[in-house]
């Protein structure tokens, strides 16, 4: 049993768990966090990767959620301008379409005025016969509405919250499963098992935070040992990645006859991301994968708009995740609330439990602030809210100064190719220099694993970002899995295993 009793023990290393841990440690609480797999290995890396108000949520009257989300867009952009940036979205329209023009105009008017837009440009109307955005689309779409939202490297946002929490003193434990949690008077007794080594440890905490995402009910039933848990509606969302369908930097918002919508978004310079689907899921979240039905749906939906159809054989990668939506009784998966619900449990004199249900990437910081309000009520308030004006690691530069940062890095490391410098700033911001160190030539970066992935970056990810497998690096810390061959990925896996073993034995 650890001698220290933490103020908070957080279960779950997705965006909500890591966000709560970071906020809490910054206020002066002592914090431990356990994640049974890698950070962002579930829902948090399986989203459409948007920092957005949620235009379609207006149809379901979720005004509180939309307003909070809209206000957060520029807050998060300022916090992490390396991994978050503005994006314009084009919503094609034609007479007799799914939604009338007046309804779209009304929605976009609310979108522009509900929530604190300062830097993002307002809505515009496009003549698609003249605008470049019309080039890849069918001639049927002569008009479009254009609006602003944001894009995020979702998995990196999670790991940077974990990194900052650790830098501030939190105990952060990936690949650590909570096997039991029981109340012992005014404290929680928590038993954990390292999923790599089998090592078991015990901890004590004044309060337990269950932010296990799709597994939140599993934790309540399993680790905590209660049988009545049924709070979450699991909704599967799948995406496909195809070779670049258009050169325009803007994304598309496509409306489908079934009233659902999909996005087509520029992705990793050479690709287009298309998604998402919405369907109820009743399996184990770890087994989720795209179905043939979903693949067909996304290809057909996109092909309704693009001149050149999207075919299954065009797909180079897919990903799926399960969204843990709060079960509000909605009849359709796409109508279930995307808002979050925080529930405190515990009688007087008992150690309290906070269960976190639902939520989305855009509102994670505000969810954290609301969670800290409840934590303060339960075990005493420590510090004031602080994250709104903070920076995630590497994001300590002005929101609109990405190009300046690229220029600085290229000036300091003149040997870097432009694309490599841009990628490093996009992934690591000002911390790119920690990777490059004293390098004066490409050869100083060590072994090349394919594309522009070098040993120096891999070692940084192992030492600073808890990477333990090639998948951690290729599909979460970066998206280099799109570029490396199977042999290159296998060689990287061998290297990571050896380097990890050396780190653990050191």
CSV table of C-alpha atoms in Angstrom, one decimal:
chain,number,residue,atom,x,y,z
A,1,UNK,CA,0.0,0.0,0.0
A,2,UNK,CA,1.4,3.4,-1.0
A,3,UNK,CA,2.1,5.5,2.0
A,4,UNK,CA,0.7,8.6,0.4
A,5,UNK,CA,-3.1,9.1,0.3
A,6,UNK,CA,-3.7,11.1,-2.9
A,7,UNK,CA,-6.5,13.6,-3.0
A,8,UNK,CA,-7.7,12.2,-6.3
A,9,UNK,CA,-7.3,8.9,-8.1
A,10,UNK,CA,-8.5,9.1,-11.8
A,11,UNK,CA,-9.4,6.0,-13.7
A,12,UNK,CA,-9.1,6.6,-17.5
A,13,UNK,CA,-6.4,8.1,-19.7
A,14,UNK,CA,-8.7,9.6,-22.4
A,15,UNK,CA,-9.2,13.3,-22.9
A,16,UNK,CA,-11.6,13.7,-19.9
A,17,UNK,CA,-9.4,11.8,-17.4
A,18,UNK,CA,-6.2,13.5,-18.5
A,19,UNK,CA,-7.9,16.9,-18.6
A,20,UNK,CA,-9.3,16.5,-15.0
A,21,UNK,CA,-5.9,15.3,-13.7
A,22,UNK,CA,-4.1,18.3,-15.3
A,23,UNK,CA,-6.6,20.8,-13.9
A,24,UNK,CA,-6.5,19.2,-10.4
A,25,UNK,CA,-2.8,19.0,-10.1
A,26,UNK,CA,-2.5,22.7,-11.2
A,27,UNK,CA,-4.8,23.7,-8.4
A,28,UNK,CA,-2.8,21.9,-5.7
A,29,UNK,CA,-4.5,18.6,-5.4
A,30,UNK,CA,-2.3,15.5,-5.3
A,31,UNK,CA,-3.3,13.3,-8.2
A,32,UNK,CA,-2.7,9.8,-9.6
A,33,UNK,CA,-4.1,8.5,-12.9
A,34,UNK,CA,-4.3,5.0,-14.2
A,35,UNK,CA,-5.0,4.1,-17.9
A,36,UNK,CA,-5.3,0.4,-18.7
A,37,UNK,CA,-3.9,0.8,-22.2
A,38,UNK,CA,-2.0,3.6,-24.0
A,39,UNK,CA,-3.3,7.2,-23.7
A,40,UNK,CA,-6.1,8.0,-26.2
A,41,UNK,CA,-6.3,4.3,-27.3
A,42,UNK,CA,-10.1,4.4,-27.2
A,43,UNK,CA,-12.6,7.0,-28.0
A,44,UNK,CA,-10.3,10.0,-27.8
A,45,UNK,CA,-8.3,9.0,-30.9
A,46,UNK,CA,-11.4,7.8,-32.8
A,47,UNK,CA,-13.2,11.1,-33.3
A,48,UNK,CA,-13.6,13.2,-36.4
A,49,UNK,CA,-10.9,15.4,-34.8
A,50,UNK,CA,-12.8,18.6,-34.8
A,51,UNK,CA,-12.9,21.5,-32.3
A,52,UNK,CA,-16.4,22.6,-33.2
A,53,UNK,CA,-19.6,24.0,-31.9
A,54,UNK,CA,-21.6,21.2,-33.3
A,55,UNK,CA,-23.8,22.8,-36.0
A,56,UNK,CA,-26.1,19.7,-36.2
A,57,UNK,CA,-26.7,19.8,-32.4
A,58,UNK,CA,-28.8,22.9,-32.9
A,59,UNK,CA,-31.4,20.7,-34.5
A,60,UNK,CA,-31.7,18.9,-31.2
A,61,UNK,CA,-31.9,22.1,-29.2
A,62,UNK,CA,-28.7,21.6,-27.4
A,63,UNK,CA,-28.0,25.3,-27.1
A,64,UNK,CA,-26.0,25.1,-23.8
A,65,UNK,CA,-23.6,22.5,-25.3
A,66,UNK,CA,-23.3,24.4,-28.6
A,67,UNK,CA,-22.6,27.8,-26.9
A,68,UNK,CA,-20.0,26.3,-24.5
A,69,UNK,CA,-18.4,24.5,-27.5
A,70,UNK,CA,-18.3,27.6,-29.6
A,71,UNK,CA,-16.7,29.6,-26.8
A,72,UNK,CA,-14.1,26.9,-26.3
A,73,UNK,CA,-12.8,26.9,-29.9
A,74,UNK,CA,-10.6,30.0,-29.6
A,75,UNK,CA,-9.6,29.1,-26.0
A,76,UNK,CA,-8.3,25.7,-27.0
A,77,UNK,CA,-6.6,27.2,-30.2
A,78,UNK,CA,-4.7,29.6,-28.0
A,79,UNK,CA,-3.8,26.8,-25.6
A,80,UNK,CA,-2.3,24.5,-28.2
A,81,UNK,CA,-1.8,26.3,-31.6
A,82,UNK,CA,0.6,23.6,-32.7
A,83,UNK,CA,-2.0,20.8,-32.6
A,84,UNK,CA,-5.2,22.9,-33.1
A,85,UNK,CA,-5.9,25.2,-36.0
A,86,UNK,CA,-8.8,26.9,-37.7
A,87,UNK,CA,-10.6,25.3,-40.7
A,88,UNK,CA,-13.2,26.5,-43.0
A,89,UNK,CA,-16.1,24.2,-43.8
A,90,UNK,CA,-18.1,24.3,-47.0
A,91,UNK,CA,-21.8,23.1,-46.8
A,92,UNK,CA,-23.0,22.6,-50.4
A,93,UNK,CA,-26.7,23.4,-51.0
A,94,UNK,CA,-29.1,22.7,-53.9
A,95,UNK,CA,-32.8,23.5,-54.3
A,96,UNK,CA,-34.9,20.7,-52.8
A,97,UNK,CA,-32.1,19.6,-50.5
A,98,UNK,CA,-32.4,17.9,-47.2
A,99,UNK,CA,-32.7,21.2,-45.2
A,100,UNK,CA,-34.2,24.5,-46.6
A,101,UNK,CA,-31.8,27.4,-47.1
A,102,UNK,CA,-33.6,29.5,-44.5
A,103,UNK,CA,-33.0,26.8,-41.8
A,104,UNK,CA,-29.3,26.6,-42.7
A,105,UNK,CA,-29.0,30.4,-42.6
A,106,UNK,CA,-30.6,30.5,-39.2
A,107,UNK,CA,-28.3,27.8,-37.9
A,108,UNK,CA,-25.2,29.6,-39.1
A,109,UNK,CA,-26.4,32.9,-37.8
A,110,UNK,CA,-26.7,31.3,-34.3
A,111,UNK,CA,-23.4,29.7,-34.9
A,112,UNK,CA,-21.7,33.0,-35.6
A,113,UNK,CA,-23.3,34.8,-32.6
A,114,UNK,CA,-23.8,32.4,-29.8
A,115,UNK,CA,-20.3,32.1,-28.6
A,116,UNK,CA,-17.5,34.6,-28.4
A,117,UNK,CA,-15.9,34.4,-31.9
A,118,UNK,CA,-13.0,36.9,-32.2
A,119,UNK,CA,-10.4,35.5,-34.5
A,120,UNK,CA,-12.4,33.0,-36.6
A,121,UNK,CA,-13.9,34.5,-39.7
A,122,UNK,CA,-17.7,34.6,-40.1
A,123,UNK,CA,-20.1,32.7,-42.3
A,124,UNK,CA,-20.1,33.4,-46.0
A,125,UNK,CA,-22.1,32.4,-49.1
A,126,UNK,CA,-20.2,30.8,-52.0
A,127,UNK,CA,-21.0,30.7,-55.7
A,128,UNK,CA,-19.8,27.2,-56.4
A,129,UNK,CA,-19.7,27.8,-60.2
A,130,UNK,CA,-16.8,30.2,-59.5
A,131,UNK,CA,-15.3,29.2,-56.2
A,132,UNK,CA,-12.5,26.6,-56.2
A,133,UNK,CA,-14.5,24.6,-53.6
A,134,UNK,CA,-16.9,23.7,-56.3
A,135,UNK,CA,-14.4,22.0,-58.5
A,136,UNK,CA,-14.4,18.5,-57.1
A,137,UNK,CA,-18.2,18.5,-56.6
A,138,UNK,CA,-21.0,17.6,-59.0
A,139,UNK,CA,-22.5,20.5,-61.0
A,140,UNK,CA,-25.8,20.2,-59.1
A,141,UNK,CA,-24.3,22.1,-56.2
A,142,UNK,CA,-24.2,25.7,-57.4
A,143,UNK,CA,-24.3,27.3,-54.0
A,144,UNK,CA,-22.7,26.7,-50.6
A,145,UNK,CA,-22.4,28.2,-47.1
A,146,UNK,CA,-19.0,28.5,-45.6
A,147,UNK,CA,-18.3,28.7,-41.8
A,148,UNK,CA,-15.5,28.3,-39.4
A,149,UNK,CA,-14.5,25.6,-36.9
A,150,UNK,CA,-11.3,24.0,-35.8
A,151,UNK,CA,-9.2,20.9,-36.3
A,152,UNK,CA,-7.2,19.0,-33.6
A,153,UNK,CA,-4.7,16.2,-33.4
A,154,UNK,CA,-6.9,14.5,-30.9
A,155,UNK,CA,-4.5,11.8,-29.6
A,156,UNK,CA,-1.7,14.4,-29.1
A,157,UNK,CA,-4.1,16.6,-27.2
A,158,UNK,CA,-4.6,13.8,-24.7
A,159,UNK,CA,-1.0,12.9,-24.3
A,160,UNK,CA,0.0,16.5,-23.9
A,161,UNK,CA,-2.5,16.9,-21.0
A,162,UNK,CA,-1.0,13.8,-19.4
A,163,UNK,CA,2.5,15.1,-20.0
A,164,UNK,CA,1.7,18.5,-18.4
A,165,UNK,CA,0.0,16.8,-15.5
A,166,UNK,CA,3.1,14.7,-14.9
A,167,UNK,CA,5.4,17.7,-15.2
A,168,UNK,CA,3.3,19.4,-12.5
A,169,UNK,CA,3.7,16.5,-10.1
A,170,UNK,CA,0.9,14.0,-10.9
A,171,UNK,CA,1.6,10.3,-10.8
A,172,UNK,CA,0.7,9.2,-14.4
A,173,UNK,CA,0.4,5.4,-15.0
A,174,UNK,CA,-0.4,4.1,-18.5
A,175,UNK,CA,-0.9,0.4,-19.1
A,176,UNK,CA,-2.1,0.1,-15.5
A,177,UNK,CA,-5.5,-1.5,-14.9
A,178,UNK,CA,-7.6,-0.8,-11.8
A,179,UNK,CA,-8.6,-4.3,-10.7
A,180,UNK,CA,-10.5,-3.2,-7.6
A,181,UNK,CA,-11.6,0.0,-5.7
A,182,UNK,CA,-13.3,-0.2,-2.4
A,183,UNK,CA,-14.2,2.3,0.3
A,184,UNK,CA,-12.4,2.0,3.6
A,185,UNK,CA,-14.0,4.7,5.7
A,186,UNK,CA,-13.1,8.1,4.4
A,187,UNK,CA,-10.6,6.8,1.8
A,188,UNK,CA,-10.6,4.7,-1.3
A,189,UNK,CA,-8.3,1.7,-1.4
A,190,UNK,CA,-7.4,1.0,-5.1
A,191,UNK,CA,-5.5,-2.0,-6.4
A,192,UNK,CA,-3.8,-1.8,-9.8
A,193,UNK,CA,-2.0,-4.2,-12.1
A,194,UNK,CA,0.6,-3.3,-14.7
A,195,UNK,CA,-0.6,-4.9,-17.9
A,196,UNK,CA,2.9,-5.3,-19.3
A,197,UNK,CA,4.7,-6.7,-16.2
A,198,UNK,CA,1.9,-8.0,-14.0
A,199,UNK,CA,3.2,-5.9,-11.1
A,200,UNK,CA,0.5,-5.1,-8.6
A,201,UNK,CA,0.3,-2.0,-6.5
A,202,UNK,CA,-2.1,-0.5,-4.0
A,203,UNK,CA,-3.1,3.2,-3.5
A,204,UNK,CA,-5.3,5.2,-1.3
A,205,UNK,CA,-7.2,8.3,-2.2
A,206,UNK,CA,-9.7,10.7,-0.7
A,207,UNK,CA,-11.8,10.7,-3.9
A,208,UNK,CA,-12.1,8.4,-6.9
A,209,UNK,CA,-12.9,9.8,-10.4
A,210,UNK,CA,-14.2,7.3,-12.9
A,211,UNK,CA,-13.5,8.8,-16.4
A,212,UNK,CA,-13.1,5.4,-18.2
A,213,UNK,CA,-15.1,6.5,-21.2
A,214,UNK,CA,-16.9,3.5,-22.9
A,215,UNK,CA,-15.8,1.4,-19.9
A,216,UNK,CA,-17.3,3.7,-17.2
A,217,UNK,CA,-20.1,1.3,-16.5
A,218,UNK,CA,-17.6,-1.6,-16.6
A,219,UNK,CA,-15.6,0.1,-13.8
A,220,UNK,CA,-18.7,0.6,-11.7
A,221,UNK,CA,-19.8,-3.0,-12.1
A,222,UNK,CA,-16.3,-4.6,-12.0
A,223,UNK,CA,-13.7,-2.7,-10.1
A,224,UNK,CA,-16.1,-1.0,-7.8
A,225,UNK,CA,-18.5,-4.0,-7.6
A,226,UNK,CA,-22.0,-2.6,-8.1
A,227,UNK,CA,-24.5,-4.3,-10.4
A,228,UNK,CA,-27.0,-1.6,-11.2
A,229,UNK,CA,-24.8,0.5,-13.5
A,230,UNK,CA,-26.5,1.4,-16.8
A,231,UNK,CA,-25.8,5.0,-17.6
A,232,UNK,CA,-24.0,4.9,-21.0
A,233,UNK,CA,-25.3,4.5,-24.5
A,234,UNK,CA,-22.5,3.2,-26.7
A,235,UNK,CA,-22.5,4.6,-30.2
A,236,UNK,CA,-20.1,3.5,-32.9
A,237,UNK,CA,-18.5,6.0,-35.2
A,238,UNK,CA,-16.3,4.9,-38.1
A,239,UNK,CA,-14.2,6.8,-40.5
A,240,UNK,CA,-12.4,6.0,-43.8
A,241,UNK,CA,-9.2,7.5,-45.2
A,242,UNK,CA,-8.7,7.8,-48.9
A,243,UNK,CA,-6.1,9.3,-51.2
A,244,UNK,CA,-6.6,13.1,-51.5
A,245,UNK,CA,-9.9,13.9,-53.2
A,246,UNK,CA,-9.4,17.6,-53.5
A,247,UNK,CA,-6.6,20.2,-53.2
A,248,UNK,CA,-8.6,22.9,-51.4
A,249,UNK,CA,-7.6,23.4,-47.8
A,250,UNK,CA,-11.3,23.7,-46.8
A,251,UNK,CA,-13.4,20.8,-45.5
A,252,UNK,CA,-16.8,19.7,-46.7
A,253,UNK,CA,-20.0,19.2,-44.6
A,254,UNK,CA,-22.3,16.8,-46.5
A,255,UNK,CA,-26.0,16.3,-45.7
A,256,UNK,CA,-27.5,12.8,-46.3
A,257,UNK,CA,-31.1,11.8,-47.1
A,258,UNK,CA,-31.3,10.0,-43.8
A,259,UNK,CA,-30.7,13.4,-42.0
A,260,UNK,CA,-27.3,12.3,-40.9
A,261,UNK,CA,-24.2,14.3,-41.9
A,262,UNK,CA,-20.6,13.4,-42.8
A,263,UNK,CA,-17.5,15.4,-43.2
A,264,UNK,CA,-14.8,15.2,-45.9
A,265,UNK,CA,-11.6,16.7,-44.5
A,266,UNK,CA,-8.1,17.3,-45.7
A,267,UNK,CA,-5.9,14.8,-43.8
A,268,UNK,CA,-2.2,14.6,-43.3
A,269,UNK,CA,-1.4,16.5,-46.5
A,270,UNK,CA,-2.0,13.5,-48.9
A,271,UNK,CA,-5.3,12.1,-47.8
A,272,UNK,CA,-9.0,12.8,-47.2
A,273,UNK,CA,-10.8,11.8,-44.1
A,274,UNK,CA,-14.5,10.8,-44.5
A,275,UNK,CA,-16.9,10.2,-41.6
A,276,UNK,CA,-18.6,9.6,-39.3
A,277,UNK,CA,-21.2,7.0,-38.9
A,278,UNK,CA,-23.6,6.8,-36.0
A,279,UNK,CA,-25.0,3.5,-34.8
A,280,UNK,CA,-25.7,1.8,-31.5
A,281,UNK,CA,-23.0,-0.7,-30.3
A,282,UNK,CA,-23.5,-3.5,-27.9
A,283,UNK,CA,-20.1,-5.3,-28.0
A,284,UNK,CA,-16.9,-4.9,-26.1
A,285,UNK,CA,-15.5,-1.4,-26.9
A,286,UNK,CA,-12.0,-2.9,-27.5
A,287,UNK,CA,-13.3,-5.0,-30.4
A,288,UNK,CA,-14.9,-2.2,-32.4
A,289,UNK,CA,-14.1,-2.1,-36.1
A,290,UNK,CA,-15.7,-0.7,-39.2
A,291,UNK,CA,-18.4,-2.9,-40.8
A,292,UNK,CA,-18.9,-3.5,-44.5
A,293,UNK,CA,-22.3,-1.7,-44.1
A,294,UNK,CA,-20.5,1.4,-42.7
A,295,UNK,CA,-17.9,1.3,-45.4
A,296,UNK,CA,-20.6,1.2,-48.1
A,297,UNK,CA,-22.6,4.0,-46.4
A,298,UNK,CA,-19.6,6.4,-46.2
A,299,UNK,CA,-18.6,5.7,-49.8
A,300,UNK,CA,-22.1,6.1,-51.1
A,301,UNK,CA,-22.7,9.3,-49.0
A,302,UNK,CA,-19.5,11.0,-50.2
A,303,UNK,CA,-20.2,9.9,-53.8
A,304,UNK,CA,-23.5,11.8,-53.8
A,305,UNK,CA,-21.4,14.9,-53.8
A,306,UNK,CA,-18.0,14.2,-55.4
A,307,UNK,CA,-17.7,14.1,-59.2
A,308,UNK,CA,-15.4,11.1,-58.8
A,309,UNK,CA,-17.0,8.5,-56.7
A,310,UNK,CA,-15.4,7.1,-53.5
A,311,UNK,CA,-15.0,3.4,-53.8
A,312,UNK,CA,-14.0,0.8,-51.2
A,313,UNK,CA,-10.8,0.0,-53.1
A,314,UNK,CA,-9.8,3.7,-52.6
A,315,UNK,CA,-9.6,3.2,-48.8
A,316,UNK,CA,-6.0,3.2,-47.4
A,317,UNK,CA,-7.0,3.1,-43.7
A,318,UNK,CA,-10.0,3.0,-41.4
A,319,UNK,CA,-10.6,3.6,-37.8
A,320,UNK,CA,-13.6,3.1,-35.4
A,321,UNK,CA,-14.4,4.1,-31.9
A,322,UNK,CA,-17.2,3.9,-29.4
A,323,UNK,CA,-18.6,7.1,-28.1
A,324,UNK,CA,-19.8,6.8,-24.5
A,325,UNK,CA,-22.9,9.0,-24.7
A,326,UNK,CA,-25.1,9.6,-21.6
A,327,UNK,CA,-28.2,7.5,-22.1
A,328,UNK,CA,-30.9,10.1,-22.3
A,329,UNK,CA,-33.5,7.7,-23.9
A,330,UNK,CA,-33.2,9.2,-27.4
A,331,UNK,CA,-34.6,6.8,-30.1
A,332,UNK,CA,-31.8,7.2,-32.6
A,333,UNK,CA,-28.1,7.1,-32.1
A,334,UNK,CA,-27.5,10.4,-33.9
A,335,UNK,CA,-30.1,12.1,-31.6
A,336,UNK,CA,-28.5,11.0,-28.3
A,337,UNK,CA,-27.0,14.0,-26.4
A,338,UNK,CA,-23.4,14.8,-26.8
A,339,UNK,CA,-23.4,16.8,-23.6
A,340,UNK,CA,-21.6,15.5,-20.5
A,341,UNK,CA,-23.1,14.5,-17.1
A,342,UNK,CA,-21.1,14.4,-13.9
A,343,UNK,CA,-22.5,12.4,-10.9
A,344,UNK,CA,-21.2,12.4,-7.4
A,345,UNK,CA,-21.9,9.3,-5.2
A,346,UNK,CA,-21.2,8.7,-1.5
A,347,UNK,CA,-23.0,9.1,1.8
A,348,UNK,CA,-21.8,11.4,4.6
A,349,UNK,CA,-18.5,10.1,5.9
A,350,UNK,CA,-17.8,7.9,2.9
A,351,UNK,CA,-15.1,8.5,0.3
A,352,UNK,CA,-16.8,10.2,-2.7
A,353,UNK,CA,-16.9,8.9,-6.2
A,354,UNK,CA,-17.3,11.1,-9.3
A,355,UNK,CA,-18.6,9.3,-12.5
A,356,UNK,CA,-18.1,11.1,-15.8
A,357,UNK,CA,-20.5,10.3,-18.6
A,358,UNK,CA,-20.4,11.6,-22.2
A,359,UNK,CA,-18.5,14.6,-23.3
A,360,UNK,CA,-16.6,15.6,-26.5
A,361,UNK,CA,-13.1,16.8,-27.4
A,362,UNK,CA,-14.1,20.4,-27.6
A,363,UNK,CA,-15.6,20.7,-24.1
A,364,UNK,CA,-13.0,18.6,-22.2
A,365,UNK,CA,-11.5,21.7,-20.5
A,366,UNK,CA,-14.8,23.0,-19.4
A,367,UNK,CA,-15.8,19.5,-18.3
A,368,UNK,CA,-12.7,19.5,-16.2
A,369,UNK,CA,-13.6,22.8,-14.6
A,370,UNK,CA,-17.1,21.6,-13.8
A,371,UNK,CA,-15.6,18.3,-12.4
A,372,UNK,CA,-13.3,20.4,-10.1
A,373,UNK,CA,-16.3,22.3,-8.8
A,374,UNK,CA,-17.8,19.0,-7.7
A,375,UNK,CA,-14.5,17.8,-6.4
A,376,UNK,CA,-14.2,21.0,-4.3
A,377,UNK,CA,-17.6,20.5,-2.9
A,378,UNK,CA,-16.8,16.9,-1.9
A,379,UNK,CA,-13.3,17.2,-0.5
A,380,UNK,CA,-12.6,20.9,-0.2
A,381,UNK,CA,-11.6,23.6,-2.7
A,382,UNK,CA,-7.9,24.2,-3.4
A,383,UNK,CA,-7.0,26.5,-6.2
A,384,UNK,CA,-8.9,28.7,-8.7
A,385,UNK,CA,-9.6,27.8,-12.3
A,386,UNK,CA,-6.4,28.3,-14.3
A,387,UNK,CA,-6.5,26.3,-17.6
A,388,UNK,CA,-8.2,28.9,-19.8
A,389,UNK,CA,-5.0,31.0,-20.1
A,390,UNK,CA,-2.6,28.1,-20.0
A,391,UNK,CA,-0.6,26.4,-22.7
A,392,UNK,CA,-0.2,22.7,-23.4
A,393,UNK,CA,3.4,21.6,-23.8
A,394,UNK,CA,4.9,23.1,-26.9
A,395,UNK,CA,2.0,25.5,-27.4
A,396,UNK,CA,3.6,28.5,-25.9
A,397,UNK,CA,3.4,30.8,-28.9
A,398,UNK,CA,0.7,33.1,-30.3
A,399,UNK,CA,-2.3,31.3,-31.9
A,400,UNK,CA,-1.7,32.8,-35.4
A,401,UNK,CA,2.1,32.3,-35.4
A,402,UNK,CA,2.5,28.8,-36.7
A,403,UNK,CA,4.4,30.0,-39.8
A,404,UNK,CA,6.7,32.1,-37.6
A,405,UNK,CA,7.5,29.0,-35.5
A,406,UNK,CA,8.3,27.0,-38.6
A,407,UNK,CA,10.6,29.7,-39.8
A,408,UNK,CA,12.4,29.8,-36.4
A,409,UNK,CA,12.9,26.0,-36.5
A,410,UNK,CA,14.2,26.0,-40.1
A,411,UNK,CA,16.6,28.9,-39.2
A,412,UNK,CA,18.0,27.0,-36.3
A,413,UNK,CA,18.1,23.7,-38.1
A,414,UNK,CA,18.9,24.6,-41.7
A,415,UNK,CA,19.2,21.0,-42.8
A,416,UNK,CA,15.5,20.3,-42.2
A,417,UNK,CA,13.3,19.8,-45.3
A,418,UNK,CA,10.3,22.2,-45.2
A,419,UNK,CA,7.8,19.4,-44.9
A,420,UNK,CA,9.7,17.8,-42.0
A,421,UNK,CA,10.0,21.2,-40.1
A,422,UNK,CA,6.3,21.8,-40.6
A,423,UNK,CA,5.4,18.4,-39.3
A,424,UNK,CA,7.6,18.7,-36.2
A,425,UNK,CA,6.1,22.1,-35.3
A,426,UNK,CA,2.6,20.7,-35.9
A,427,UNK,CA,3.3,17.7,-33.6
A,428,UNK,CA,5.5,19.3,-31.0
A,429,UNK,CA,5.5,23.1,-31.3
A,430,UNK,CA,8.3,24.7,-29.4
A,431,UNK,CA,9.3,21.3,-28.0
A,432,UNK,CA,10.6,20.2,-31.4
A,433,UNK,CA,14.0,21.6,-30.4
A,434,UNK,CA,14.0,19.0,-27.6
A,435,UNK,CA,13.9,16.3,-30.2
A,436,UNK,CA,16.5,17.9,-32.5
A,437,UNK,CA,18.9,19.0,-29.8
A,438,UNK,CA,22.4,19.8,-31.1
A,439,UNK,CA,21.8,18.2,-34.5
A,440,UNK,CA,23.6,19.9,-37.3
A,441,UNK,CA,22.8,17.5,-40.1
A,442,UNK,CA,20.1,14.8,-40.9
A,443,UNK,CA,22.6,12.1,-39.9
A,444,UNK,CA,22.7,13.4,-36.4
A,445,UNK,CA,19.0,12.4,-36.0
A,446,UNK,CA,20.0,8.7,-36.0
A,447,UNK,CA,18.4,5.9,-37.8
A,448,UNK,CA,15.6,6.6,-40.3
A,449,UNK,CA,12.6,4.3,-39.9
A,450,UNK,CA,10.8,5.5,-43.1
A,451,UNK,CA,9.4,8.8,-44.4
A,452,UNK,CA,10.8,11.5,-42.1
A,453,UNK,CA,10.6,9.5,-38.9
A,454,UNK,CA,14.0,9.4,-37.2
A,455,UNK,CA,15.5,7.8,-34.1
A,456,UNK,CA,15.7,11.1,-32.3
A,457,UNK,CA,11.9,11.5,-32.5
A,458,UNK,CA,11.3,7.9,-31.5
A,459,UNK,CA,13.5,8.2,-28.5
A,460,UNK,CA,11.8,11.4,-27.4
A,461,UNK,CA,8.4,9.7,-27.7
A,462,UNK,CA,9.6,6.8,-25.5
A,463,UNK,CA,11.2,9.0,-22.9
A,464,UNK,CA,8.7,11.8,-22.8
A,465,UNK,CA,5.4,10.5,-24.0
A,466,UNK,CA,5.2,6.9,-22.7
A,467,UNK,CA,5.3,5.3,-26.2
A,468,UNK,CA,5.8,1.5,-25.8
A,469,UNK,CA,4.9,0.0,-29.1
A,470,UNK,CA,5.2,1.0,-32.8
A,471,UNK,CA,1.4,1.5,-32.9
A,472,UNK,CA,1.7,4.1,-30.1
A,473,UNK,CA,4.1,6.0,-32.4
A,474,UNK,CA,2.6,5.3,-35.9
A,475,UNK,CA,-1.1,5.8,-35.1
A,476,UNK,CA,-1.4,8.0,-32.0
A,477,UNK,CA,1.7,10.1,-31.4
A,478,UNK,CA,2.0,10.6,-35.2
A,479,UNK,CA,0.1,9.3,-38.3
A,480,UNK,CA,3.3,7.9,-39.9
A,481,UNK,CA,1.5,4.5,-40.2
A,482,UNK,CA,0.0,6.0,-43.4
A,483,UNK,CA,3.5,6.2,-44.9
A,484,UNK,CA,5.6,3.3,-43.5
A,485,UNK,CA,5.6,-0.1,-45.2
A,486,UNK,CA,4.9,-3.3,-43.2
A,487,UNK,CA,8.6,-4.1,-43.1
A,488,UNK,CA,9.5,-0.6,-41.8
A,489,UNK,CA,6.8,-0.7,-39.2
A,490,UNK,CA,8.0,-4.1,-38.1
A,491,UNK,CA,11.6,-2.8,-37.8
A,492,UNK,CA,10.3,0.1,-35.7
A,493,UNK,CA,8.5,-2.3,-33.4
A,494,UNK,CA,11.7,-4.3,-32.8
A,495,UNK,CA,13.6,-1.1,-32.1
A,496,UNK,CA,10.9,0.2,-29.7
A,497,UNK,CA,10.8,-3.1,-27.8
A,498,UNK,CA,14.6,-3.0,-27.3
A,499,UNK,CA,14.7,0.7,-26.4
A,500,UNK,CA,11.8,0.3,-24.0
A,501,UNK,CA,13.5,-2.7,-22.3
A,502,UNK,CA,16.7,-0.6,-21.9
A,503,UNK,CA,14.6,2.3,-20.4
A,504,UNK,CA,12.9,0.0,-17.9
A,505,UNK,CA,16.1,-1.7,-16.9
A,506,UNK,CA,18.0,1.6,-16.5
